Short mmCIF file of C-alpha atoms in Angstrom, two decimals:
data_model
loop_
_atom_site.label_atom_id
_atom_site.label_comp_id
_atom_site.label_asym_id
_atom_site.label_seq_id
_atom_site.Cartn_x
_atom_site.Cartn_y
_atom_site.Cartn_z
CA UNK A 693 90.63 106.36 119.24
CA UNK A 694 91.28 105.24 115.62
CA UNK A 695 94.69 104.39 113.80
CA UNK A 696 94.03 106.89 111.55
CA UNK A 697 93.27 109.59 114.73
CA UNK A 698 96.55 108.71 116.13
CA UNK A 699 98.45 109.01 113.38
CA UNK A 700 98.18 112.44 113.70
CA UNK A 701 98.89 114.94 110.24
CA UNK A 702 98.53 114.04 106.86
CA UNK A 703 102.70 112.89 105.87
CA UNK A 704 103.62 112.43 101.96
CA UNK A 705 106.28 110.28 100.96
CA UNK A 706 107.19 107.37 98.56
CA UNK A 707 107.89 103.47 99.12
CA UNK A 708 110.56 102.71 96.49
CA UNK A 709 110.01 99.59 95.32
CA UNK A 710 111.91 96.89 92.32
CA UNK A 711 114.06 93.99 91.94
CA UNK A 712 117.28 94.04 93.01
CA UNK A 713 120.02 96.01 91.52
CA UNK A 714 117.87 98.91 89.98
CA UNK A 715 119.15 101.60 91.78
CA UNK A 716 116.46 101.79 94.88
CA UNK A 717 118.87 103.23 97.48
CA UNK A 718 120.64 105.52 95.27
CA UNK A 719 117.68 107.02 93.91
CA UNK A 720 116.21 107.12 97.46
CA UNK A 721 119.43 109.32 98.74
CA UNK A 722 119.84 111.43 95.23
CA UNK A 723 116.18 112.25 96.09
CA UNK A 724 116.57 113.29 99.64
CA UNK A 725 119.65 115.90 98.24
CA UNK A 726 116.97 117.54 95.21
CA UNK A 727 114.09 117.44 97.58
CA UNK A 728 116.44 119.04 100.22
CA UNK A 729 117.15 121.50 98.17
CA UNK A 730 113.61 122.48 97.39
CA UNK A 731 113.39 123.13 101.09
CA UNK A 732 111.26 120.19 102.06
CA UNK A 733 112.45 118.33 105.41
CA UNK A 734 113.37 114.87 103.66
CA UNK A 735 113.77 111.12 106.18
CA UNK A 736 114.85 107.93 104.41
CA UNK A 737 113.63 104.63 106.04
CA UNK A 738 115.41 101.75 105.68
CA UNK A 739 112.97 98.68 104.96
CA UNK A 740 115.43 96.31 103.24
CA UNK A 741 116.80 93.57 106.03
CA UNK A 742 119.40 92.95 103.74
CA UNK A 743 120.54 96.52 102.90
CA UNK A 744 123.36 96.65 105.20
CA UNK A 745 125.73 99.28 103.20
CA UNK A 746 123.93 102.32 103.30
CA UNK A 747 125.24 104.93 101.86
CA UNK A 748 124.64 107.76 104.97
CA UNK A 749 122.35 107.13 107.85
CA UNK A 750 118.65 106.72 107.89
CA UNK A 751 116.19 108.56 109.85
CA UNK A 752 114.98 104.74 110.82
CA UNK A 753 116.43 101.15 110.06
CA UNK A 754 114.44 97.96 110.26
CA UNK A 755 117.94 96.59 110.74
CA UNK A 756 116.80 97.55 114.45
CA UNK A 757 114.25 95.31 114.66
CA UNK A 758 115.07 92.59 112.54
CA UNK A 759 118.38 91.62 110.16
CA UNK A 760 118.26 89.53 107.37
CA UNK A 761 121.84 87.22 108.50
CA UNK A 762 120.25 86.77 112.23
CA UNK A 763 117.20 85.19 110.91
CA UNK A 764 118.86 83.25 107.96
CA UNK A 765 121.38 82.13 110.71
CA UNK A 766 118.15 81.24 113.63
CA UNK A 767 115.70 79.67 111.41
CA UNK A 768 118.07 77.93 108.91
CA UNK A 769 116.36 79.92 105.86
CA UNK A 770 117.80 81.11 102.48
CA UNK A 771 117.89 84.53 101.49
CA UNK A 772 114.47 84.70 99.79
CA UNK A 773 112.80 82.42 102.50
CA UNK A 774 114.46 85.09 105.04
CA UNK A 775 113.79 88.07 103.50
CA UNK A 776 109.76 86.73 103.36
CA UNK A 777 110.12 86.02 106.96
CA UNK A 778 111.67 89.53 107.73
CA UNK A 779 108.66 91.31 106.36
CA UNK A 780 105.97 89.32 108.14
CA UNK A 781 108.03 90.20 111.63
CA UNK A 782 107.66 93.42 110.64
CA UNK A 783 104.04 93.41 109.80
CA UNK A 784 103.78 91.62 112.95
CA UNK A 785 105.16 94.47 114.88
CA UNK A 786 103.43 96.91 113.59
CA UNK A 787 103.69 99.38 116.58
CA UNK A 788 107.40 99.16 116.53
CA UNK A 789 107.02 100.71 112.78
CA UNK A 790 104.30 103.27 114.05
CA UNK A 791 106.12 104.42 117.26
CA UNK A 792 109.32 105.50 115.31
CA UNK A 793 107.35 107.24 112.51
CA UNK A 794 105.67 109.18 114.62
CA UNK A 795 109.26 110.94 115.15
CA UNK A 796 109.04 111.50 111.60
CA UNK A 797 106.09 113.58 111.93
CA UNK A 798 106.69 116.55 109.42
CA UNK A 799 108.93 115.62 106.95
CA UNK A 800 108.73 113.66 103.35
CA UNK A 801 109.47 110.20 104.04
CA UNK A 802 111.39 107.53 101.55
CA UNK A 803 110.33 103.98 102.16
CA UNK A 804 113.66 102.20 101.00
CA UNK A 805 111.86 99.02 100.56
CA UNK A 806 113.75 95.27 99.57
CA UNK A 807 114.68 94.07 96.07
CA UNK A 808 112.45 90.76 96.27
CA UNK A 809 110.23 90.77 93.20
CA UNK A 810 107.75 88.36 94.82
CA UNK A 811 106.95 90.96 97.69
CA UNK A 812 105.16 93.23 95.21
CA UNK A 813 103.18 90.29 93.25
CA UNK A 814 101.70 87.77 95.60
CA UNK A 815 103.28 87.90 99.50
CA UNK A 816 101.00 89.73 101.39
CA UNK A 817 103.23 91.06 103.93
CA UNK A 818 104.47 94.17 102.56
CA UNK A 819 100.96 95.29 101.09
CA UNK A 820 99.53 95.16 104.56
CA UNK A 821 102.47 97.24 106.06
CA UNK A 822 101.80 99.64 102.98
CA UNK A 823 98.17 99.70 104.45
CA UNK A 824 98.46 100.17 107.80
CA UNK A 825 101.26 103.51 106.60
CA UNK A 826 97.51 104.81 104.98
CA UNK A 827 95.58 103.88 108.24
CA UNK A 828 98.79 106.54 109.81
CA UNK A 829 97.52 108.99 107.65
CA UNK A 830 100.46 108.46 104.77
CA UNK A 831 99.65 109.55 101.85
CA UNK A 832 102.22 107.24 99.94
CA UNK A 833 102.92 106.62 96.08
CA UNK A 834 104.55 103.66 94.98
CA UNK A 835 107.70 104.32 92.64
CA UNK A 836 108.43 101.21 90.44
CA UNK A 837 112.46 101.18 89.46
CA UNK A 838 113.45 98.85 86.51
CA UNK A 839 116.89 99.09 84.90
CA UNK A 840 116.54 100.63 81.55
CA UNK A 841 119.11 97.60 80.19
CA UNK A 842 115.36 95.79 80.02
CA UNK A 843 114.98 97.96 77.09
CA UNK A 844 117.55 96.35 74.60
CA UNK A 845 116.06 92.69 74.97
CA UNK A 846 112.31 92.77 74.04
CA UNK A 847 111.73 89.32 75.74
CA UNK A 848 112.71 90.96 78.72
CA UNK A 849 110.96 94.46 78.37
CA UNK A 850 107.92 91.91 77.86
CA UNK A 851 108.85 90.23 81.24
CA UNK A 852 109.75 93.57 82.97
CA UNK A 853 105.83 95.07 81.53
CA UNK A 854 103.77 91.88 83.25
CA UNK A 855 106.00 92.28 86.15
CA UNK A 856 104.97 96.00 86.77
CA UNK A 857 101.62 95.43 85.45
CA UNK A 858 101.20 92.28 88.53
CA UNK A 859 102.56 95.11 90.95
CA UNK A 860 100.65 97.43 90.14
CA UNK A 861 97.76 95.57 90.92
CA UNK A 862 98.45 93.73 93.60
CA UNK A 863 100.49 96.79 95.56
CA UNK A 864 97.37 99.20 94.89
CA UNK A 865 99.14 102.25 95.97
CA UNK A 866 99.80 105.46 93.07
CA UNK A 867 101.84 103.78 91.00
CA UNK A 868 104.96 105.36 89.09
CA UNK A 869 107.15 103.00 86.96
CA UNK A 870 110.37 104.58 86.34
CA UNK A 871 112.87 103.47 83.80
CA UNK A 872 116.28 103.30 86.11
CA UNK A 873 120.05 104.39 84.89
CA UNK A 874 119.32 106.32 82.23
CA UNK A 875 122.38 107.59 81.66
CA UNK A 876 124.04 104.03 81.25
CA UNK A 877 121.61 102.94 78.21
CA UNK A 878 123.97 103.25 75.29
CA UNK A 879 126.58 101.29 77.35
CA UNK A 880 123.53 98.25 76.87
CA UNK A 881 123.46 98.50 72.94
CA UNK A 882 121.65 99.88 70.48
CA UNK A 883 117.54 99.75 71.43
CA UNK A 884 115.31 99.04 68.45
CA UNK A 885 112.91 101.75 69.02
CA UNK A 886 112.71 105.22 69.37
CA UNK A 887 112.91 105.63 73.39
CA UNK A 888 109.04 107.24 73.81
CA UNK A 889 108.01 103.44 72.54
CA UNK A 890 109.63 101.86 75.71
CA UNK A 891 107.90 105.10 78.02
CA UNK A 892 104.99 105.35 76.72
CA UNK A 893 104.80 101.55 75.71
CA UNK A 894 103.30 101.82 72.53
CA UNK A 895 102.24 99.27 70.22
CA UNK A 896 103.83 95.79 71.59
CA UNK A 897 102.82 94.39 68.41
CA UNK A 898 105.90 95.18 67.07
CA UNK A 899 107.76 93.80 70.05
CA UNK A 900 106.21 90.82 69.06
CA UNK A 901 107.29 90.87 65.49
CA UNK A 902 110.37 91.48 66.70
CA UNK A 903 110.98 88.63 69.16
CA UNK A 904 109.74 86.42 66.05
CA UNK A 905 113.07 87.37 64.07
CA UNK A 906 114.98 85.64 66.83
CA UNK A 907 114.92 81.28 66.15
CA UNK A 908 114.24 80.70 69.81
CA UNK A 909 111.12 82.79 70.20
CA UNK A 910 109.38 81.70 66.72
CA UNK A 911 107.84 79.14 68.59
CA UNK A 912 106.37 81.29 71.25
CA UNK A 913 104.63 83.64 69.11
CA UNK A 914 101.34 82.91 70.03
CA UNK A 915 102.07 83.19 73.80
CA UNK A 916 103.99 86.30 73.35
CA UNK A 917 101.22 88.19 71.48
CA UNK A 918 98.84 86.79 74.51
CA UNK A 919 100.99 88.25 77.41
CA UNK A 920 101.24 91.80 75.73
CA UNK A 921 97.17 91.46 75.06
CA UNK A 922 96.81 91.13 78.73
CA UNK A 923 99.28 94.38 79.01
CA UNK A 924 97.23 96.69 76.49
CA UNK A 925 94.20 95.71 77.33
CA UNK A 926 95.03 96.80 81.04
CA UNK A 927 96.27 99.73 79.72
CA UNK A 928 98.01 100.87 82.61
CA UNK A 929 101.70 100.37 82.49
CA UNK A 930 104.02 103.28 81.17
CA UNK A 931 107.85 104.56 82.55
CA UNK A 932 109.40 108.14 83.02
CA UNK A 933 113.13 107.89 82.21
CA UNK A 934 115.15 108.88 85.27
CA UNK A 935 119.15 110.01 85.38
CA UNK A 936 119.82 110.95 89.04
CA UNK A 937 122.30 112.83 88.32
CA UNK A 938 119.97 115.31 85.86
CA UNK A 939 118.54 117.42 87.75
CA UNK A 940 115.52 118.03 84.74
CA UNK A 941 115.23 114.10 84.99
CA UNK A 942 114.97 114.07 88.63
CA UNK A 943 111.80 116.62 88.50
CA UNK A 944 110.58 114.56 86.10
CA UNK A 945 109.72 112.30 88.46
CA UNK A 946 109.21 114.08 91.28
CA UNK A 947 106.25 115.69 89.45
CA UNK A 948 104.41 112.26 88.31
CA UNK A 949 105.30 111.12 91.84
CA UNK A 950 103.52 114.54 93.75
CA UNK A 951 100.74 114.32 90.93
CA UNK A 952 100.18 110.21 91.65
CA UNK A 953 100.39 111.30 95.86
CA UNK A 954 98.13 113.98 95.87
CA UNK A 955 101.21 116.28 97.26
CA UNK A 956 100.67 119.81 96.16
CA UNK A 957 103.21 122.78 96.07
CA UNK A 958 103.77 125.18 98.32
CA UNK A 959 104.70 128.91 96.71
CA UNK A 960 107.97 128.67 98.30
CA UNK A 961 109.27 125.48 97.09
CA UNK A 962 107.93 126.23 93.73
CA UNK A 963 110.20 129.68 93.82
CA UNK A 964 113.17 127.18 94.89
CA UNK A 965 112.35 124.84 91.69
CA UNK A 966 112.70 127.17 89.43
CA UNK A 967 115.80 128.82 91.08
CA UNK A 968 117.29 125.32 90.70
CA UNK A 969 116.50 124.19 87.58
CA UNK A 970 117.06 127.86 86.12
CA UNK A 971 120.57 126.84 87.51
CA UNK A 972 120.77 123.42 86.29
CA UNK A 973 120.22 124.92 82.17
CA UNK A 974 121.41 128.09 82.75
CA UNK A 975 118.45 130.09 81.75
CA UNK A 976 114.74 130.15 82.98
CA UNK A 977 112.92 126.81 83.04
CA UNK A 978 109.78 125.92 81.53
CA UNK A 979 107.77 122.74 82.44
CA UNK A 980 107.24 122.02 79.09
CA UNK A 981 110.60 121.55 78.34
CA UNK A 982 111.45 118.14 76.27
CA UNK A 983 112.81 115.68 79.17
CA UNK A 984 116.85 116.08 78.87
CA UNK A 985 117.76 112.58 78.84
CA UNK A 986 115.32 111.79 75.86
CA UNK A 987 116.82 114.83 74.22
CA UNK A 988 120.67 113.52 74.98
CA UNK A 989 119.90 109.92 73.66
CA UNK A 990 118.17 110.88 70.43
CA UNK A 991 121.45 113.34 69.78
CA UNK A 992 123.54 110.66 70.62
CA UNK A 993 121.51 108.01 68.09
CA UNK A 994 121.75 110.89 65.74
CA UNK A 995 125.81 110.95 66.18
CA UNK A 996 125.47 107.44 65.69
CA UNK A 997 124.04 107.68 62.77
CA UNK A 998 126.05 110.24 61.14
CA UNK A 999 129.64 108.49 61.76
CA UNK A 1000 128.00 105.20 60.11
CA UNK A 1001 127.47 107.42 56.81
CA UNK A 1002 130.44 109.21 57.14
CA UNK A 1003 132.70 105.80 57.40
CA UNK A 1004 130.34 104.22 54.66
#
């Protein structure tokens, strides 16, 4: 008998990937609550050795297995060194993973995964885990979170692009990069685009340009305008803007995610969408709506704007 055969039903779900910090296990839980609501039966897995505050309970913990302190503590390792070593125990006992899913069998499963940016680009570890969930009969996408405070500093939003661009690659799942914390942008300062260049990642040219304003990065021009050829010429990378607590945001990118996994709708939960979201705007809801959090930081630029003139 195969993997695959034993694995049973086809099971959707999303491994929930980025560095540190971007908001992995909130948006894994704020997701579990809209999907709930939608009538799917939602599990969260824990993957993250390190994540030791959850905020509720988890269908399944690798914190059973394996903990990030005990191994730093046995094998004298640092954090990074540990957390590598956590994930190949974990590939290495593989059936451990497999025997608890199988519990799982039925509902929408969140792969809480760690923060360590090196997992997604080059350590092999957490690919093959990724490819033995497919051998189970997952049918996974991969949702990229990066802080939207990237967004302010073009030298990082340049950093943050080849960073997705190397996961993207190297995790070959569906990919969905998702601009994190929306709702904390103008907190970060004023950006120096319109917000659709950052999502869509138009032309970085201008990023460029940009950068060369700033003393430090004159002198790496010419390096600069080679990293964002390698971008645009993949042509691969862009970001959906995500608020967790917007419910039109949340769909958002629940739809790119169902569209990159392949996960269709059922009529009932598409009757319970647009019961929610009618509730969430407080008249019927149209898919072709503008996304709300765009809509809410142009207004707010706008605002901006206006009390500038008016103190001029």
């Amino acid at each position: 008998m195969s993997e695959g055969s034993r694995g049973g039903s086809l099971a959707f779900g999303q491994v929930v990937i980025g560095p540190p910090g971007s908001g992995k296990t909130s948006y894994c839980h704020a997701m579990r609550e809209f999907l709930g609501r939608l009538g799917r039966s939602v599990a969260v897995v824990n993957l993250d050795p390190a994540n030791e505050a959850l905020p509720c309970p988890c269908a399944l913990d690798i914190g059973e297995l394996v903990t990030l302190p005990d191994v730093m503590d046995s094998l004298g390792l640092g954090p990074n060194g540990g957390l590598l070593y956590c994930m190949e125990y974990l590939e290495a006992n593989a059936d451990w993973l497999r025997d608890r899913l199988q519990g799982l069998r039925g509902h929408y499963v969140l792969f809480d995964c760690p923060g360590q940016v090196e997992l997604y680009t080059h350590h092999e570890a957490l690919k093959n885990i990724f490819g033995q969930l497919a051998k189970w009969n997952f049918r996974l996408a991969a949702v990229h979170l990066v802080d939207s405070h990237y967004c302010t500093d073009p030298g990082k939003f340049i950093s943050v692009l080849c960073t997705s661009l190397s996961t993207m690659l190297h995790v070959e799942l569906p990919h969905v990069n998702v601009l994190s914390k929306m709702d904390l942008i103008e907190q970060y300062g004023k950006l120096a685009f319109n917000l659709d260049y950052y999502t869509e990642v138009l032309d970085l040219s201008y990023l460029v340009d940009h950068l060369a304003s700033d003393p430090f990065f004159r002198n790496f021009r010419r390096l600069n305008e080679k990293l964002v050829e390698v971008i645009e010429d993949y042509s691969l990378v862009s970001f959906v803007p995500l608020n967790i607590q917007d419910k039109q945001s949340m769909r958002q990118v629940l739809q790119a995610v169902d569209k990159a996994s392949g996960y269709c709708f059922g009529e009932q939960e598409q009757r319970s969408l647009q019961a929610l979201m009618s509730a969430a705007v407080g008249a019927d809801f149209h898919f072709s709506s503008t996304l709300a959090v765009q809509e809410k930081y142009v207004q707010s630029q706008d605002k901006a704007v206006e009390e500038e003139v008016m103190d001029l």
